[in-house]
Amino acid sequence: MTADVYIPQAMILSDSAADKVRELIDAEQNPELKLRVYVTGGGCSGFQYGFDFDESNQEDDTVIENNGVKMVVDPMSYPYLVGSVVDYQEGLQGSQFVVQNPNATTTCGCGSSFTV
């Protein structure tokens, strides 16, 4: 008899997020830029998402690619983000990268902080 093994789904960089990152890379004229997504302590719900651009990745980073655009995640943040979709949305609250995180048990109203 074999036991079921849960294998978490990798992170996803949505097409709209990849398109926006490509647009920003082109504006900066730096094809080495990658979107870095990370989790830090703080925010009104305990953890908060961070986004930055980075020219390099560390050897233990996880690299996710969509249409030639790379997103990197450090090994401390990845367990909190596994299964997440990083998207780019434009709406009444402005334009921003957002994380749709299945691991978050609660989120704040702005969507930038969460609890697991």
Short mmCIF file of C-alpha atoms in Angstrom, two decimals:
data_model
loop_
_atom_site.label_atom_id
_atom_site.label_comp_id
_atom_site.label_asym_id
_atom_site.label_seq_id
_atom_site.Cartn_x
_atom_site.Cartn_y
_atom_site.Cartn_z
CA MET A 1 0.00 0.00 0.00
CA THR A 2 1.37 3.42 -0.91
CA ALA A 3 0.66 6.67 0.82
CA ASP A 4 -0.43 9.74 -1.09
CA VAL A 5 2.35 12.28 -1.27
CA TYR A 6 1.50 15.97 -1.48
CA ILE A 7 3.71 17.75 -3.99
CA PRO A 8 3.12 21.50 -3.92
CA GLN A 9 2.53 23.28 -7.20
CA ALA A 10 5.32 25.60 -8.29
CA MET A 11 4.81 29.33 -8.37
CA ILE A 12 3.40 30.94 -11.49
CA LEU A 13 4.25 34.27 -13.10
CA SER A 14 1.09 35.29 -14.96
CA ASP A 15 1.15 36.51 -18.54
CA SER A 16 0.10 40.02 -17.48
CA ALA A 17 2.87 40.17 -14.87
CA ALA A 18 5.43 38.89 -17.38
CA ASP A 19 4.27 41.50 -19.90
CA LYS A 20 4.64 44.30 -17.34
CA VAL A 21 8.09 43.09 -16.27
CA ARG A 22 9.12 42.95 -19.94
CA GLU A 23 7.86 46.52 -20.37
CA LEU A 24 9.90 47.70 -17.37
CA ILE A 25 12.99 45.81 -18.54
CA ASP A 26 12.70 47.46 -21.96
CA ALA A 27 12.27 50.91 -20.36
CA GLU A 28 15.41 50.37 -18.25
CA GLN A 29 17.26 48.94 -21.26
CA ASN A 30 18.68 46.22 -19.02
CA PRO A 31 17.88 42.68 -20.22
CA GLU A 32 19.50 41.20 -17.07
CA LEU A 33 16.71 42.44 -14.76
CA LYS A 34 14.55 39.87 -13.02
CA LEU A 35 11.51 40.35 -10.79
CA ARG A 36 12.41 39.35 -7.23
CA VAL A 37 9.46 38.36 -5.04
CA TYR A 38 10.00 37.92 -1.32
CA VAL A 39 8.27 37.72 2.04
CA THR A 40 9.22 39.79 5.07
CA GLY A 41 7.86 40.05 8.59
CA GLY A 42 5.54 42.95 9.27
CA GLY A 43 2.43 44.35 7.73
CA CYS A 44 -0.94 44.37 9.42
CA SER A 45 -1.39 40.59 9.03
CA GLY A 46 2.06 39.32 10.05
CA PHE A 47 3.94 38.88 6.76
CA GLN A 48 4.11 41.13 3.74
CA TYR A 49 5.03 40.67 0.11
CA GLY A 50 7.90 42.53 -1.46
CA PHE A 51 8.84 43.12 -5.07
CA ASP A 52 12.13 44.36 -6.43
CA PHE A 53 14.22 44.17 -9.56
CA ASP A 54 17.50 42.31 -9.43
CA GLU A 55 20.19 41.84 -12.05
CA SER A 56 21.37 38.53 -10.67
CA ASN A 57 20.09 35.58 -8.74
CA GLN A 58 21.72 33.62 -5.97
CA GLU A 59 22.52 29.96 -6.61
CA ASP A 60 19.84 28.82 -4.14
CA ASP A 61 17.07 31.05 -5.59
CA THR A 62 14.11 29.46 -7.32
CA VAL A 63 13.72 30.81 -10.85
CA ILE A 64 10.31 30.89 -12.54
CA GLU A 65 10.11 31.91 -16.19
CA ASN A 66 7.29 33.05 -18.47
CA ASN A 67 7.86 34.20 -22.05
CA GLY A 68 11.55 34.87 -21.44
CA VAL A 69 10.91 36.93 -18.27
CA LYS A 70 12.37 35.59 -15.03
CA MET A 71 11.05 35.84 -11.50
CA VAL A 72 13.34 34.81 -8.62
CA VAL A 73 12.45 33.81 -5.07
CA ASP A 74 14.87 33.27 -2.19
CA PRO A 75 14.76 29.96 -0.28
CA MET A 76 13.39 31.56 2.92
CA SER A 77 10.40 33.09 1.10
CA TYR A 78 9.60 30.20 -1.23
CA PRO A 79 7.79 27.96 1.33
CA TYR A 80 5.35 30.82 2.03
CA LEU A 81 4.77 31.39 -1.68
CA VAL A 82 4.65 27.86 -3.14
CA GLY A 83 1.52 27.45 -5.24
CA SER A 84 1.07 31.22 -5.59
CA VAL A 85 0.35 33.19 -8.74
CA VAL A 86 2.13 36.51 -9.15
CA ASP A 87 -0.07 38.76 -11.27
CA TYR A 88 -0.18 42.37 -12.41
CA GLN A 89 -3.48 44.19 -12.06
CA GLU A 90 -4.74 47.62 -13.00
CA GLY A 91 -7.83 48.90 -11.22
CA LEU A 92 -9.34 51.60 -9.06
CA GLN A 93 -6.62 51.15 -6.43
CA GLY A 94 -3.93 51.70 -9.05
CA SER A 95 -1.58 49.37 -10.87
CA GLN A 96 0.39 46.81 -8.92
CA PHE A 97 1.88 43.37 -8.73
CA VAL A 98 -0.26 41.11 -6.54
CA VAL A 99 0.18 37.63 -5.10
CA GLN A 100 -2.68 35.14 -5.13
CA ASN A 101 -1.45 32.92 -2.32
CA PRO A 102 -3.29 29.68 -1.44
CA ASN A 103 -1.21 29.45 1.78
CA ALA A 104 -2.59 32.70 3.21
CA THR A 105 -5.25 32.10 5.84
CA THR A 106 -6.01 35.81 6.25
CA THR A 107 -5.03 38.90 4.29
CA CYS A 108 -5.31 42.59 4.91
CA GLY A 109 -7.62 44.85 2.92
CA CYS A 110 -4.87 46.06 0.61
CA GLY A 111 -3.72 42.51 -0.12
CA SER A 112 -0.05 43.22 0.59
CA SER A 113 0.15 41.37 3.91
CA PHE A 114 -0.99 37.95 5.04
CA THR A 115 -0.99 35.26 7.72
CA VAL A 116 -0.26 31.56 7.15
#
